[in-house]
Short mmCIF file of C-alpha atoms in Angstrom, two decimals:
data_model
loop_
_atom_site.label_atom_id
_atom_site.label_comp_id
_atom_site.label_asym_id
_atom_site.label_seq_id
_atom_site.Cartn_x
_atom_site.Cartn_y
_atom_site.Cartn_z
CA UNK A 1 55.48 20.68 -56.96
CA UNK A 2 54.55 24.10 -56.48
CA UNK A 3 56.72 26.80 -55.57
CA UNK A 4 55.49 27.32 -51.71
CA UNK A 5 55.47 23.55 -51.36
CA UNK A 6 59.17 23.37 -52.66
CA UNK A 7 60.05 26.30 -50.13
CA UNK A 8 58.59 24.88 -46.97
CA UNK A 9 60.50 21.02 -48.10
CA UNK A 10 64.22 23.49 -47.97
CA UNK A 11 63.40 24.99 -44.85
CA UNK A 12 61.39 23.15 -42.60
CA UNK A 13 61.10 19.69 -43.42
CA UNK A 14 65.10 19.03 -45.05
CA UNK A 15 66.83 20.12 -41.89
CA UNK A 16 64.42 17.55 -39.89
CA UNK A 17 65.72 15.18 -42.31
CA UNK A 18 69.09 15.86 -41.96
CA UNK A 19 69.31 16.48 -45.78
CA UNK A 20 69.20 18.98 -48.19
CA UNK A 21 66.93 20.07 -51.29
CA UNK A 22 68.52 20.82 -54.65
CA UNK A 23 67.65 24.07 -56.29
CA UNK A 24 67.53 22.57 -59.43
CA UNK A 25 64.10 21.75 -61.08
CA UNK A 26 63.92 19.60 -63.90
CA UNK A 27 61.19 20.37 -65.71
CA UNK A 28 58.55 17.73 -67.63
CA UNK A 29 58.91 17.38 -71.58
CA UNK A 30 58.12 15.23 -74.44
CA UNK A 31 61.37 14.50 -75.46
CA UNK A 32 62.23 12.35 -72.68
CA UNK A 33 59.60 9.29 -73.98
CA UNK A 34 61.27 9.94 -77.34
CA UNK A 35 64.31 9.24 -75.90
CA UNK A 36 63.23 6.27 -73.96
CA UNK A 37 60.78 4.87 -76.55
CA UNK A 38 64.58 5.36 -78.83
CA UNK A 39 66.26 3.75 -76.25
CA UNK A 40 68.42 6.67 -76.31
CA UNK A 41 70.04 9.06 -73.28
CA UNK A 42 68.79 12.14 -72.97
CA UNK A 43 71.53 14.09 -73.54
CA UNK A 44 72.29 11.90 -76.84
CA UNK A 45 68.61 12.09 -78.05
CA UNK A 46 67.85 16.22 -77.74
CA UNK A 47 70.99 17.50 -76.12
CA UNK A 48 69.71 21.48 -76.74
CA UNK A 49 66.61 20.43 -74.61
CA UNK A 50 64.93 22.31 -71.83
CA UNK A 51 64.87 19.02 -69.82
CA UNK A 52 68.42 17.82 -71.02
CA UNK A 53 70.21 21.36 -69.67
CA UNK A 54 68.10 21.03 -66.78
CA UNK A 55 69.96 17.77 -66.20
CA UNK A 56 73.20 19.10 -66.76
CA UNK A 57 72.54 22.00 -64.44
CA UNK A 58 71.57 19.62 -61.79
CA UNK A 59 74.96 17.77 -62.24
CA UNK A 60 76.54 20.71 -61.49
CA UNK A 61 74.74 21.73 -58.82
CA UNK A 62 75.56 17.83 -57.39
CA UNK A 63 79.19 17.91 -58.50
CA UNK A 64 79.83 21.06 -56.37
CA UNK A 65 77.92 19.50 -53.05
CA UNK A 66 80.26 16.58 -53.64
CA UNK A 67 83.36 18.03 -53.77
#
């Protein structure tokens, strides 16, 4: 999604929702058909990723709208 599209979804079309958008984006990458084609996680196939820390920073940003 581009970056004007991702914009207008936090703050027009989210609030009509009654939800939110994360600010997270979780990027595309190779690794993650390695890791499926493995039959691996993730985060226990390529850890160091881009995609994997994008992942974990997503968590985060989760965790903290949870609590």
């Amino acid at each position: 999604i581009s970056r004007s599209i991702l914009e207008s979804l936090q703050e027009e079309v989210a609030p009509l929702l009654g939800t939110e958008v994360f600010q997270t984006t979780i990027r595309e990458g190779v690794v993650v058909k390695e890791a499926s084609y493995k039959q691996q996680s993730l985060l226990t196939y390529a850890p160091d990723s881009a995609v994997a820390q994008d992942y974990q920073r997503f968590m985060e940003e989760l965790l903290k709208v949870v609590d």
